[in-house]
XYZ file of C-alpha atoms in Angstrom:
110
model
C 8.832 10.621 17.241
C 10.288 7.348 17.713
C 12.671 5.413 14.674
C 10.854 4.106 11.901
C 12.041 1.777 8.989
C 10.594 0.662 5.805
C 11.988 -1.424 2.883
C 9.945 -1.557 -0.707
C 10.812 -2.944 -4.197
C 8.755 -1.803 -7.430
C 6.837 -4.643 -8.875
C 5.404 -2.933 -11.267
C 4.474 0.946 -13.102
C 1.063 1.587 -14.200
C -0.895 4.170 -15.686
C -3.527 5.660 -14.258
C -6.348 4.019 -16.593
C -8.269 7.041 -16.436
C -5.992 9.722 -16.033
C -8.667 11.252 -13.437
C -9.753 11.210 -10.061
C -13.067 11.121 -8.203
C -13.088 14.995 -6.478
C -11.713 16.824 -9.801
C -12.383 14.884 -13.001
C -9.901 16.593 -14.918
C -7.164 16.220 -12.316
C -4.614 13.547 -12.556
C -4.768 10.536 -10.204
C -1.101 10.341 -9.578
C 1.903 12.435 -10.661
C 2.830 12.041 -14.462
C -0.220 9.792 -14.213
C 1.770 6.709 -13.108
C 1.370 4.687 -10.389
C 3.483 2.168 -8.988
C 2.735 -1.325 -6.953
C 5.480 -1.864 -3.914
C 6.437 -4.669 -2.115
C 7.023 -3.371 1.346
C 8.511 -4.585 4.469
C 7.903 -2.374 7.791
C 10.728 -2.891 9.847
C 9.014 -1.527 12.672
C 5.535 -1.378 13.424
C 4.476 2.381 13.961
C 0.835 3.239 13.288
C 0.068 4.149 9.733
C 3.865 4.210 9.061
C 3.269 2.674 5.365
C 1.134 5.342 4.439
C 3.173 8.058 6.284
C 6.600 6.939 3.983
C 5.249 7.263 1.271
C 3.882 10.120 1.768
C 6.941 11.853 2.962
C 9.031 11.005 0.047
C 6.042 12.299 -2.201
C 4.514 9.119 -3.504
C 1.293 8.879 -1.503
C -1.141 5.660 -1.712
C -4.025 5.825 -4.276
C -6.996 6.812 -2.509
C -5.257 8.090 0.803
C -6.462 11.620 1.116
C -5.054 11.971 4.902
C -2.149 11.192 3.437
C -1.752 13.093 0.497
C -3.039 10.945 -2.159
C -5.812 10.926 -4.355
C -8.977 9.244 -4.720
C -9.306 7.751 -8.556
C -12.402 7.049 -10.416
C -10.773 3.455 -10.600
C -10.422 2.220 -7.377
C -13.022 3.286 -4.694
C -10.835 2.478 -1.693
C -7.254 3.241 0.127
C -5.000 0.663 -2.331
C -3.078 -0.993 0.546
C -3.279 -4.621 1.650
C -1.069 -6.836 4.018
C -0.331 -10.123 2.268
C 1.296 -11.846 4.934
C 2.296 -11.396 8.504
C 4.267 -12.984 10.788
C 3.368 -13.317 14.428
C 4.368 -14.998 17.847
C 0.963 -16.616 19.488
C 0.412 -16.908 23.085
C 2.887 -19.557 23.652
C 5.559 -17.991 21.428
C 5.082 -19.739 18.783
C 5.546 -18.844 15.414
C 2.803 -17.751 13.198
C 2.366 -16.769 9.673
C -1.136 -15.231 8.168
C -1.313 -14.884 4.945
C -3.961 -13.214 2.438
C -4.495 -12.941 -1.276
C -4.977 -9.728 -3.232
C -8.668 -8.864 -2.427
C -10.886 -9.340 -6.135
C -11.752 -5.321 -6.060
C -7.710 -4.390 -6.154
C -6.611 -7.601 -8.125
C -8.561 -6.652 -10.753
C -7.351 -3.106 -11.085
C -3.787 -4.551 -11.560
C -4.380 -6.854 -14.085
């Protein structure tokens, strides 16, 4: 496959609040029952090349089962969100989108 780059920092370490996921209610969410939240930079732009990283270096996403991760009784949805992105529009100008944390993930971080 073609090159693919990604840069992340560790914001933060959380437990998993319930220490179980959604198929096997006695099963751990994440490893050690931590997971972390990631800043993280693509420096390319393959197709599902956040969620194949992480994967590959054994740190799937919360609630990315095609990827290796779990799905945890608290979050009902792949945890992944693009706060900002930065785009050329039809003229070439420069163009920067940005987003908040969506309410149903914000308020599993705080």
């Amino acid at each position: 496959g073609k090159d693919a780059r990604t840069l992340y920092e560790v914001l933060d370490i959380f437990s998993d609040p319930t220490g179980a996921s959604q198929a096997n209610l006695t099963a751990p969410c994440a490893e050690a029952s931590n997971v972390s939240l990631l800043l993280v930079q693509p420096l390319t732009g393959r197709m599902h090349q956040i969620r194949a990283h992480f994967s590959g270096i054994g740190r799937p996403l919360v609630g990315d089962p095609l990827y290796g991760g779990s799905l945890c009784a608290w979050c009902s949805r792949l945890f992944l969100h693009c706060r900002r992105v930065s785009l050329r529009d039809i003229r070439g100008h420069e163009f920067d989108a940005r987003a908040s944390l969506p309410t149903d993930l914000a308020e599993e971080v705080h």
